[in-house]
XYZ file of C-alpha atoms in Angstrom:
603
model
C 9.367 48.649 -112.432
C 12.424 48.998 -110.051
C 13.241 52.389 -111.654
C 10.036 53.658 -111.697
C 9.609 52.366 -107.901
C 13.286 54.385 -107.304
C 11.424 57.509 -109.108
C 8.092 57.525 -107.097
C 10.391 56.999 -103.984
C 12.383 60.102 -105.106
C 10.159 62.053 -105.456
C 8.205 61.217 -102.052
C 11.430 62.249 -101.027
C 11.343 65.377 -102.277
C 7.819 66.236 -101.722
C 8.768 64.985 -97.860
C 11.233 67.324 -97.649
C 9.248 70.502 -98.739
C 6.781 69.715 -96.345
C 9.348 70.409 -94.017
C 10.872 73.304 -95.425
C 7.390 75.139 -95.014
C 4.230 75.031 -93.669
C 1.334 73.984 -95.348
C -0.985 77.093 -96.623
C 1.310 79.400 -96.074
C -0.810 81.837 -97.880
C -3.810 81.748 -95.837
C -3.298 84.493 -92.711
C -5.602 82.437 -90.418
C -4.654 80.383 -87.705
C -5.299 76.866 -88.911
C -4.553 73.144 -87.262
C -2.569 72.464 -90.845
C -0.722 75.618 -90.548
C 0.405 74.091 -86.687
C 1.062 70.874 -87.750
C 3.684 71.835 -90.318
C 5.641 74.184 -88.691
C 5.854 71.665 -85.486
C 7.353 68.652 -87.931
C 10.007 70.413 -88.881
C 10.821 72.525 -85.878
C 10.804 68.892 -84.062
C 12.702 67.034 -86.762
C 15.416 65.061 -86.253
C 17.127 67.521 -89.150
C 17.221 69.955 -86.487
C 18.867 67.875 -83.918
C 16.792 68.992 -80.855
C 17.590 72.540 -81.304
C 20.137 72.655 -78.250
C 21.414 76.141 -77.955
C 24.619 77.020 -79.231
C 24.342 74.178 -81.599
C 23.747 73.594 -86.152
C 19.747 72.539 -85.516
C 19.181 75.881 -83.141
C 20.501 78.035 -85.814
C 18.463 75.852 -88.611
C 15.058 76.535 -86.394
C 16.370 80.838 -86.039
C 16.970 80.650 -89.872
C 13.504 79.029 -90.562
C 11.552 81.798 -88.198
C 13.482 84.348 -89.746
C 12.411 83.136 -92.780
C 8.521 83.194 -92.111
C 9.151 86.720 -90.355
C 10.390 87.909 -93.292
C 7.501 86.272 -95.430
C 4.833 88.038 -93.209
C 6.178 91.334 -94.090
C 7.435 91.819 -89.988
C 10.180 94.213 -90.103
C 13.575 94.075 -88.373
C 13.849 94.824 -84.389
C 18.169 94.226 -84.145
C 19.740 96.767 -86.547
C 18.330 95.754 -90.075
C 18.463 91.949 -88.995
C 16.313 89.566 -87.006
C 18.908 87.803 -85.251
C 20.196 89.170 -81.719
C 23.337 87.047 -80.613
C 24.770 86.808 -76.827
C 27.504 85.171 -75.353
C 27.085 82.259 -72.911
C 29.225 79.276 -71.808
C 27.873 75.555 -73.167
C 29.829 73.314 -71.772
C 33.368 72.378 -70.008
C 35.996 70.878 -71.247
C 38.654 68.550 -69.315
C 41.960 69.318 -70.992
C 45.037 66.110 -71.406
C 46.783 68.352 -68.469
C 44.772 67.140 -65.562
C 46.373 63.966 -63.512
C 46.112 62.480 -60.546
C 49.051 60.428 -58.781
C 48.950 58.746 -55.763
C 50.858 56.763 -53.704
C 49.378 54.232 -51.721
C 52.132 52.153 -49.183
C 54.620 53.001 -51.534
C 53.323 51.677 -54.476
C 52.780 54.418 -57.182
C 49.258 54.746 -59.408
C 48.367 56.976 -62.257
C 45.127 57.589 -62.889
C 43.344 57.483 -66.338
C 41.254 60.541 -66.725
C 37.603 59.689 -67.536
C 38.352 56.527 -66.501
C 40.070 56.423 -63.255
C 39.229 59.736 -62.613
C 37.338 63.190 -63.553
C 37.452 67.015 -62.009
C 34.314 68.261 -60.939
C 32.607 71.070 -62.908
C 33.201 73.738 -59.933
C 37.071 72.616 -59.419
C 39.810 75.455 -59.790
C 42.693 75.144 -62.154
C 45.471 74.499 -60.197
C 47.957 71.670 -58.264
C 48.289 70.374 -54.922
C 50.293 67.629 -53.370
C 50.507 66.353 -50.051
C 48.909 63.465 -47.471
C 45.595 62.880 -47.419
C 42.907 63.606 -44.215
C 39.889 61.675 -44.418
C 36.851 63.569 -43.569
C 34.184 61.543 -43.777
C 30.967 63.235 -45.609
C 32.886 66.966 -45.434
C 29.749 67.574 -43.690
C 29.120 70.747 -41.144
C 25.895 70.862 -40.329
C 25.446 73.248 -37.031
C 21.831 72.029 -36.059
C 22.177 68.386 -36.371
C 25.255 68.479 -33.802
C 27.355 66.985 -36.787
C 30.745 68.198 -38.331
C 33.430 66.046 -39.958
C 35.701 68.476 -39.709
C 35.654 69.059 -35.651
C 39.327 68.255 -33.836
C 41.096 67.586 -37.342
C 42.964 70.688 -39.223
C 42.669 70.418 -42.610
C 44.376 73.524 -43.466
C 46.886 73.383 -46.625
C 45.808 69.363 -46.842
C 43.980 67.345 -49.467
C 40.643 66.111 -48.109
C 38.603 62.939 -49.352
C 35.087 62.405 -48.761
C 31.886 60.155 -49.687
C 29.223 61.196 -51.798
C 25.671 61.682 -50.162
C 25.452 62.122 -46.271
C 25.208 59.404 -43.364
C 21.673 59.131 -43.389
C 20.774 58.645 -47.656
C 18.674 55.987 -47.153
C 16.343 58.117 -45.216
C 13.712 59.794 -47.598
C 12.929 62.493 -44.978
C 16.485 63.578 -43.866
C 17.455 66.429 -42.339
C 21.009 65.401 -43.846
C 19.417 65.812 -47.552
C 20.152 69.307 -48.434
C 23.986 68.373 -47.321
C 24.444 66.033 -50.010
C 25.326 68.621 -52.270
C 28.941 68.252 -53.826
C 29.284 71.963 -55.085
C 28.687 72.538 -50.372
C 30.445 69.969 -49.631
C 33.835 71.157 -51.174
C 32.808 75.000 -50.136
C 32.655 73.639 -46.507
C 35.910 71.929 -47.140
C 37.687 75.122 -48.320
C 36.152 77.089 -45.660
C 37.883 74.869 -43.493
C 41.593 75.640 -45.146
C 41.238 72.927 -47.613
C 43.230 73.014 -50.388
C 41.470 70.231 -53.206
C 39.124 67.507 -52.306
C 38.646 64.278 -53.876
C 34.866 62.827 -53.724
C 34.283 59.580 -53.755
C 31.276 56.625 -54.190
C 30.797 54.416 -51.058
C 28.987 51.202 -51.047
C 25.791 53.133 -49.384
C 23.024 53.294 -50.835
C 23.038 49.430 -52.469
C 22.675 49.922 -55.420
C 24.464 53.035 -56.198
C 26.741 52.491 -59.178
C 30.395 53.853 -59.049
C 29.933 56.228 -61.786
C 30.953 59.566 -61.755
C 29.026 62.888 -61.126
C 27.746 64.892 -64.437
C 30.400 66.967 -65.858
C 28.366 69.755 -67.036
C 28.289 73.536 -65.886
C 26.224 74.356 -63.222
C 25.800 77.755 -64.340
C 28.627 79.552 -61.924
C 32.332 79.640 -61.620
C 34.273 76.789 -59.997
C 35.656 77.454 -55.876
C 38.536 79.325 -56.003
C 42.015 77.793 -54.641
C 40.251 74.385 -54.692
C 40.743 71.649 -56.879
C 38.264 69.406 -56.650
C 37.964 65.560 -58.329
C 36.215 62.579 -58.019
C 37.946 59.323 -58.204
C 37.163 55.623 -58.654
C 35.769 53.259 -55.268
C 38.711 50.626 -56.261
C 40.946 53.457 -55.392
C 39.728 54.579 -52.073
C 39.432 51.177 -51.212
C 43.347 50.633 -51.771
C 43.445 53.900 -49.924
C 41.543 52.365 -47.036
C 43.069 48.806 -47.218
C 46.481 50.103 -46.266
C 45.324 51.515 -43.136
C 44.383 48.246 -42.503
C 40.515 49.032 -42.632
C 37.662 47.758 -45.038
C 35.758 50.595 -46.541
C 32.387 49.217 -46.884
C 32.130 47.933 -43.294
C 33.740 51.514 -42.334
C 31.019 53.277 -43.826
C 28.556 50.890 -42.632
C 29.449 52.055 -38.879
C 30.060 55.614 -39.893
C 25.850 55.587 -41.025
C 24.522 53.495 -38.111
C 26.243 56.094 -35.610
C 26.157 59.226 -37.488
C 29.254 60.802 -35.475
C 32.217 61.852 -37.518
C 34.932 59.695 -37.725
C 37.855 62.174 -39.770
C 41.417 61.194 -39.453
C 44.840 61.014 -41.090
C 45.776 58.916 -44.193
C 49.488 58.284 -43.354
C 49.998 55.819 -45.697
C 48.540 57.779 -48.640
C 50.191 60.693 -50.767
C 48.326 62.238 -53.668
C 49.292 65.125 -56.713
C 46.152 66.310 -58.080
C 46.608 68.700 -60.987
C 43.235 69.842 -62.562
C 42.931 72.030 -65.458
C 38.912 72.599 -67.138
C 38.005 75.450 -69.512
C 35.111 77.040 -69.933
C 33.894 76.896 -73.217
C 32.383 80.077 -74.816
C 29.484 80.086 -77.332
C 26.904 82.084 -79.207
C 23.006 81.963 -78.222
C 20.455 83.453 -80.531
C 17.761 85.237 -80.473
C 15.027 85.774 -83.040
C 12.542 89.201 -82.960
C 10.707 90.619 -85.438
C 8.017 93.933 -85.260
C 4.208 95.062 -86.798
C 4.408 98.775 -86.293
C 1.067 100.248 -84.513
C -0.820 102.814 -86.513
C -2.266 104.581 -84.010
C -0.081 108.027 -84.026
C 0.273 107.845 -80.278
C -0.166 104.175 -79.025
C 1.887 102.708 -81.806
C 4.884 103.899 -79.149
C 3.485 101.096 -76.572
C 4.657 97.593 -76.953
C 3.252 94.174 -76.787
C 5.541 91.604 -76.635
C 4.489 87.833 -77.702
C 7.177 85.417 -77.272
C 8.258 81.751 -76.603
C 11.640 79.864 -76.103
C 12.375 77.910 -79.450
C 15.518 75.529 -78.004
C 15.314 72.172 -75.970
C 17.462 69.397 -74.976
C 19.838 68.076 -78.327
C 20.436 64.526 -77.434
C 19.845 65.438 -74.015
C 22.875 67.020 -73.502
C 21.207 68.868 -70.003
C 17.388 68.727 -68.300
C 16.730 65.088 -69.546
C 14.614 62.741 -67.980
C 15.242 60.150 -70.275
C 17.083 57.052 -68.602
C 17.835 54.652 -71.778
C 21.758 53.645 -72.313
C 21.356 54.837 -75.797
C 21.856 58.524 -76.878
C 18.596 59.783 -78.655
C 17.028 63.397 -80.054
C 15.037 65.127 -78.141
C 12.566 67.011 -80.679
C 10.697 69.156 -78.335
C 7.451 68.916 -80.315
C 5.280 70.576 -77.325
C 8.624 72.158 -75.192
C 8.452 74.493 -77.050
C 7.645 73.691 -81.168
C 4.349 74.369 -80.196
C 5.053 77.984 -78.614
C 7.304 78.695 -81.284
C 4.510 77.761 -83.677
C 2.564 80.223 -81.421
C 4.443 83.150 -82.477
C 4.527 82.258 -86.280
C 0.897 81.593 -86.215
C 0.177 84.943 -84.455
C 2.385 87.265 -86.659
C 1.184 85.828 -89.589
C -2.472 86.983 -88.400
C -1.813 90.346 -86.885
C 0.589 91.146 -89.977
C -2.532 90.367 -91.676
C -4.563 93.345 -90.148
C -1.802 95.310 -89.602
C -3.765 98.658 -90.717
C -5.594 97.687 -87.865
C -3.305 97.667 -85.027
C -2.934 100.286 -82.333
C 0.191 99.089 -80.700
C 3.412 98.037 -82.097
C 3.821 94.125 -81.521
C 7.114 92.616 -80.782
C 6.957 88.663 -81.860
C 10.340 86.902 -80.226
C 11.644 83.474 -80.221
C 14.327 83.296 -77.422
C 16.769 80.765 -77.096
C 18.774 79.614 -73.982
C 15.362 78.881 -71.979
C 16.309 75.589 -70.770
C 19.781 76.348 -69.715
C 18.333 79.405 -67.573
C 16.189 81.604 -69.209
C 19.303 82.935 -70.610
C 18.109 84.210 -73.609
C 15.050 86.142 -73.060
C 16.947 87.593 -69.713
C 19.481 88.903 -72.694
C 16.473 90.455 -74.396
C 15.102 91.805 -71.594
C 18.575 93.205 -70.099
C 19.107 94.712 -73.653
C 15.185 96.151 -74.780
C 15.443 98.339 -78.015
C 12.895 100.075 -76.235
C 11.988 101.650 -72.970
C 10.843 99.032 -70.781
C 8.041 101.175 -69.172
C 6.258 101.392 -73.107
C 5.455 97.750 -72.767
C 1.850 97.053 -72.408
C 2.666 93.377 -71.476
C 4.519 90.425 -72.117
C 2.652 87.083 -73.292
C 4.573 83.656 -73.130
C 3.680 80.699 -74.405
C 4.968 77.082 -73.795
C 3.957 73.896 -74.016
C 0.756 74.718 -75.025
C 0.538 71.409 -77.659
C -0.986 68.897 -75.645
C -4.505 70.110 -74.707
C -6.369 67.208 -72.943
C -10.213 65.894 -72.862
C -11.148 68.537 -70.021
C -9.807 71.565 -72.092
C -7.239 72.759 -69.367
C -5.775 75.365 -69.587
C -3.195 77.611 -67.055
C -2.700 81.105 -66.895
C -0.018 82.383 -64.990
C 0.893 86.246 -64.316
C -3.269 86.468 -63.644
C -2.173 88.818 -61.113
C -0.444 90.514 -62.296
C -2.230 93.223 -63.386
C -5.956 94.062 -62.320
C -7.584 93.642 -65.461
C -6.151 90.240 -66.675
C -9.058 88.196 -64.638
C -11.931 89.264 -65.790
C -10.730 90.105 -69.648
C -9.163 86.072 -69.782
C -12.853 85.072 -68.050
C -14.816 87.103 -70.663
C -13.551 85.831 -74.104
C -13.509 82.478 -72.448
C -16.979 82.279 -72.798
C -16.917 81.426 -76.185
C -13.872 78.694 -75.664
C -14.883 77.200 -72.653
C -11.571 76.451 -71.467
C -11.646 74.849 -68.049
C -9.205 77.989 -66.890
C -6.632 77.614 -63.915
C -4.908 80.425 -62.893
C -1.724 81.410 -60.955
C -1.115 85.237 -60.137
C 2.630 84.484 -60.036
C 4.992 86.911 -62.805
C 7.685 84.973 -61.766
C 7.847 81.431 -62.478
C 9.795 78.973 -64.561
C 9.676 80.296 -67.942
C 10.406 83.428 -70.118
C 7.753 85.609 -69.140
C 9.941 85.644 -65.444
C 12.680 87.881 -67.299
C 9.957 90.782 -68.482
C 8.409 90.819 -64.995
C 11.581 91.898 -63.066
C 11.187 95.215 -65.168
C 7.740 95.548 -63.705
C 6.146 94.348 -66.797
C 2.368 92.834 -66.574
C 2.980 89.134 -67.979
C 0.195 86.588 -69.094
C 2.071 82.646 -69.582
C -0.325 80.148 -71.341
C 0.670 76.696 -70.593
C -1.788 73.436 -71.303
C 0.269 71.559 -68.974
C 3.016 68.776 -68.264
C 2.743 64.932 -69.578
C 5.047 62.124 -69.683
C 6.805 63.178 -72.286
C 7.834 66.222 -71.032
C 12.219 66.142 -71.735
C 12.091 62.886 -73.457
C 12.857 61.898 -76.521
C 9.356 60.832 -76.867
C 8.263 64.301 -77.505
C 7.507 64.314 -80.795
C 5.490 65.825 -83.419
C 2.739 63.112 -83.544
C 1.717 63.942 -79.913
C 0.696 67.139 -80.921
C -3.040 68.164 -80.746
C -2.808 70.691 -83.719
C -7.276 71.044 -83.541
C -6.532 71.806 -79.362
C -3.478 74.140 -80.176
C -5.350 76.362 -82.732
C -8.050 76.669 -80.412
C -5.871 77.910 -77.746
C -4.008 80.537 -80.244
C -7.242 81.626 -81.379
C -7.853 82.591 -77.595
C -4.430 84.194 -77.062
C -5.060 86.254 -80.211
C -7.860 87.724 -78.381
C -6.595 88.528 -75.354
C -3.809 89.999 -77.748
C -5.846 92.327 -79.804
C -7.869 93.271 -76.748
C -4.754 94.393 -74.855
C -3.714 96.260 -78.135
C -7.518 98.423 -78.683
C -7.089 99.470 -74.576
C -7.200 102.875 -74.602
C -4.426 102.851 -71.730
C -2.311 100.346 -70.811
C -2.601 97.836 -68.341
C -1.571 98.488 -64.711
C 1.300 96.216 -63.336
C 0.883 94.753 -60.049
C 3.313 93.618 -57.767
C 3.310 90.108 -56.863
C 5.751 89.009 -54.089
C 8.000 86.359 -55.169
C 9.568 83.161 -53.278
C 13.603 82.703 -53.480
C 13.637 79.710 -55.202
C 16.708 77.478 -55.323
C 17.778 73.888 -57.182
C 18.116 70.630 -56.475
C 17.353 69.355 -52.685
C 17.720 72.823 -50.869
C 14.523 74.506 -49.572
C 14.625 77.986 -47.757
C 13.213 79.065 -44.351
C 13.609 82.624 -45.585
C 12.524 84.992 -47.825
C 14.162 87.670 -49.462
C 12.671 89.045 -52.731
C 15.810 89.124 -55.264
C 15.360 88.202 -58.845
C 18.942 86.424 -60.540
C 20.576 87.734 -63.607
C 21.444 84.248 -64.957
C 23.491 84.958 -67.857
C 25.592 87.420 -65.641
C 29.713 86.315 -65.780
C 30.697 87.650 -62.587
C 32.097 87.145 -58.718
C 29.311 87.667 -57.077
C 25.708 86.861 -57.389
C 24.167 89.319 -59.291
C 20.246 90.722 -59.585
C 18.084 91.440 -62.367
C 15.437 92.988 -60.110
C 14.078 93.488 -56.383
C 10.125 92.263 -55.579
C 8.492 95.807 -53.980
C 7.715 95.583 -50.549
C 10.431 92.550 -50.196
C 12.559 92.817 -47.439
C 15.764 93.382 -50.567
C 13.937 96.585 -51.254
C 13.423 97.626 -47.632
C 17.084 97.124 -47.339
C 17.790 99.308 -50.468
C 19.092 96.503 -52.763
C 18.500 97.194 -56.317
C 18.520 96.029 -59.742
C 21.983 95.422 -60.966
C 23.803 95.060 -57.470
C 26.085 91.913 -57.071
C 25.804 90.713 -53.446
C 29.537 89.752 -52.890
C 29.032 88.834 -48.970
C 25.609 87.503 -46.729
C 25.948 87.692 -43.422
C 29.849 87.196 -43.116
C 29.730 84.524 -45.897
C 31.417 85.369 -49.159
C 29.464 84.920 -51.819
C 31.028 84.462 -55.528
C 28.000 82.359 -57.211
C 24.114 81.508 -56.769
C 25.043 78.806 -54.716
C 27.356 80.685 -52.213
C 24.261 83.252 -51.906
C 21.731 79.890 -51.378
C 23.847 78.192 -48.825
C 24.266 81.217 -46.696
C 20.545 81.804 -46.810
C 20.019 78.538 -45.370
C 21.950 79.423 -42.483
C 19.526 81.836 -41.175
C 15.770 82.249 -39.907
C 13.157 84.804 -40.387
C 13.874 87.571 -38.034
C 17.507 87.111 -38.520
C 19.095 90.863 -39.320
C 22.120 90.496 -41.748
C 24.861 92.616 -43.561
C 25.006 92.484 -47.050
C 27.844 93.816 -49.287
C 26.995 94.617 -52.214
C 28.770 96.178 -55.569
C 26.863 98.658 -56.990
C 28.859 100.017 -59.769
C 32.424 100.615 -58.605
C 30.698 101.190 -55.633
C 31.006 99.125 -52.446
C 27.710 99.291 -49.820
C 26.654 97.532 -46.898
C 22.745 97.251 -46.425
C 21.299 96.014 -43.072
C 18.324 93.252 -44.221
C 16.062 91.608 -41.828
C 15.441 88.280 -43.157
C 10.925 87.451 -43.171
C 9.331 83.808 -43.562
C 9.057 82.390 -46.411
């Protein structure tokens, strides 16, 4: 009985396992809750390891679309192949060569690194010795009368400074936007700095003395500046042998809120920091149903969704357990992907049919920064001006009681409105839409080429970048009813006799973390650009980066007298001006060095 038991669980086994190799009627060219349902459990199996990009389970999910691309007769898009690769960096690594050793009243301390101490992710590779200047938050904040760094010279000298600002505690702060340590060691090499060293106080409470994420940020570390983090115990040995207790020093640096910099004479420090960036390969997966229409079949329509997500939650996590666990992605974005299977496999099935060529594309690198679809896009097979339009889908798994459903890009060109209220008459959808192109998703990286985008989303939940996001939380019946809809708005875009007009809506700068901007602009970022500078994918018509004759391509390498060598450079020096403010900007355009005069408007 054992061995027949060991047999039947074998084979369960077995039977298990093709059920995850393929979905179920794979035969039948009709989108189908059963069809859904298999590709989602084993695009958000643990097998695949949460499909971070760059990683085994990514390539395992480009393999398996491949696979059904190649099984619904779609032919090639990348030279014979379905794969399009592109460089980008995943991660940082913290080489054996960086040390820190002080000397506190004469007695000598090396640090342990990961321990003791860690360099930050935007720290320099280079060494610096010296004494140490205290400078309280490295704070210089011009319209909140506050600067740590007023009557004390920094210059050539090795700075430490507490996390956070003097007034954390407050949830309204003006003080908030300050807190950031990428600024905070900017301001300090502004100032002639030559490394920093961050450290936790004891404010707020109940902040642990952990250190900072070590991840990239997306950008290049400060140049000339190494910058670490250490342990509190440290700092307060620092503190202790100038005779002064840090916590009740910090506690009177926060009630008063005035700077209180000076010298550490009985410290000496030798930082050296060395971190590498480390390169990888991101994929991208694009298949094609050529039109048959002799003349339309050279317009485009492009139906795509990002197939990575978080690993183990390696970045984007909002998970908060102790204990490192998959992320599966089931709705962000299994169901998308599922989208573009599910759709091929019908069009390809009417294919005689079609008028326009459709591109299906699963990109990758959408969670780090749209980074692969803005490859894609940067790098179109064909020209961008014979696409028709762009349709995105993510997260559209989880459709709820009410039948939500948002539309954005329903702007974007004049027909989408009333073509997406039409066929919803026989879906009753309760519809929500947003005229935005741009927006946080792939569809953003088609718009900048003046492309007329439609992004169907059935919204957020609470499992949104948790490892809770798994297949069983899928509504397979809601998510064929929503690809049945996006099929026709598909095939009704494709039977237009002419293609849809693109409209031009304006676009707010947006920026990360804490910071929030008085001024608007109208640049769009190349994420996945390596360069010094802050390069632009694309200028918003009528912005005040057109008026100023910015365009796409340009790396802004100076705002207003700020130098700018990273997306952060070019947000901090925005937030030192208001609307009406007129600027230089130098820009590299080509070999080509310009200045353009910008007037900054409201946001």
């Amino acid at each position: 009985m054992k061995s027949v038991l060991r047999i039947m669980a074998l084979m369960y086994l077995i039977n298990l396992c093709n059920c995850f190799a393929q979905p179920a009627n794979e035969d039948n060219p009709e989108i189908t809750a059963g069809e859904i349902k298999g590709h989602i459990t084993y695009l958000a199996s643990d097998e695949l390891e949460g499909r971070l990009t760059g990683t085994k389970g990514l390539k395992l999910a480009a393999d398996y679309i491949a696979g059904e691309f190649k099984k619904y007769n779609l032919s090639s898009l990348f030279d014979n192949d379905y794969f399009q690769y592109y460089p980008f960096i995943s991660g940082l690594d913290a080489t054996k060569n960086n040390l820190i050793e002080l000397e506190i009243a004469g007695e000598k301390f090396e640090l342990e690194l990961k321990k003791d101490f860690i360099p930050t992710p935007f720290t320099d590779n280079l060494e610096a010795s010296g004494e140490v200047i205290f400078v309280g938050y490295s704070i210089t904040a011009k319209e909140l009368k506050y600067d740590d760094f007023e009557g004390i010279d920094v210059k050539d000298k090795i700075v430490l400074a507490f996390r956070y600002n003097p007034d954390v505690e407050n949830p309204k702060s003006k003080f908030d936007k300050y807190s950031d340590l990428r600024l905070k060691a900017k301001t300090a090499k502004e100032k002639g700095a030559k490394a920093i060293i961050f450290v936790n106080g004891f404010i707020p409470k109940d902040d642990e003395d952990s250190f900072t994420s070590f991840k990239y940020d997306g950008a290049q570390g400060i140049k000339d500046l190494a910058a670490v983090q250490i342990k509190r115990s440290f700092a307060e040995k620092i503190f202790a042998a100038e005779n002064i207790d840090l916590r009740e020093f910090q506690e009177k640096l926060n009630q008063s809120k005035k700077p209180s910099s000076f010298v550490l004479k009985n410290t000496k420090v030798t930082i050296r920091t060395e971190v590498n960036q480390v390169e990888a390969k991101g994929i991208n997966v694009a298949g094609i149903i050529k039109g048959s229409d002799p003349v339309l079949q050279n317009e485009y329509i492009i139906i795509g969704a990002h197939f990575d997500h978080l690993g183990y939650g390696e970045t984007g996590s909002l998970y908060r357990g102790k204990d490192k666990q998959i992320h599966n992605g089931a709705d962000d974005n299994a169901s998308g992907t599922t989208g573009i299977l599910e759709l091929a496999e019908k069009f390809s099935s009417m294919k005689d049919k079609l008028k326009r060529s459709i591109i299906f594309a699963a990109f990758s690198g959408e969670e780090l920064g749209l980074l692969g679809s803005n490859y894609f896009a940067q790098n179109l097979t064909i020209p961008a001006k014979s696409v028709a339009a762009m349709i995105n889908m993510d997260m559209i798994g989880r459709l709820n009681e009410e039948q939500s459903l948002m539309v954005y890009g329903a702007g974007t060109s004049k027909i989408w409105k009333e073509m997406l209220n039409n066929f919803n008459k026989d879906f009753n959808f309760k519809l929500s839409f947003n005229d935005e192109g741009f927006g946080p998703s792939d569809h953003t990286s088609f718009y900048s080429k003046e492309i007329p985008v439609l992004f169907f989303w059935t919204g957020t939940h609470s499992d949104y970048h948790r490892p809770s996001d798994d297949a069983e939380t899928i509504n397979n019946n809601g998510e064929e009813k929503v690809l049945k809809y996006v099929f026709e708005v598909a095939d009704y875009i494709d039977n237009l006799d002419t293609k849809p007009d693109y409209v031009n809506i304006p676009r707010k700068d947006m920026g990360t973390g804490s910071t929030s901007f008085k001024v608007y602009i109208g640049t769009t970022p190349d994420f996945g650009a390596q360069v010094d500078g802050y390069k632009i994918s694309g200028v918003t018509e009528g912005s005040p980066a057109q008026k100023a004759g910015m365009k796409a391509g340009d790396i802004i390498i100076d705002f207003g007298g700020k130098k700018v060598s990273n997306i952060y450079d070019y947000m901090y020096a925005m937030n030192e001006f208001a609307p009406g403010d007129k600027v230089d900007i130098v820009v590299m355009r080509g070999d080509e060095k310009l200045t353009l005069k910008l007037e900054l408007a409201a946001k």
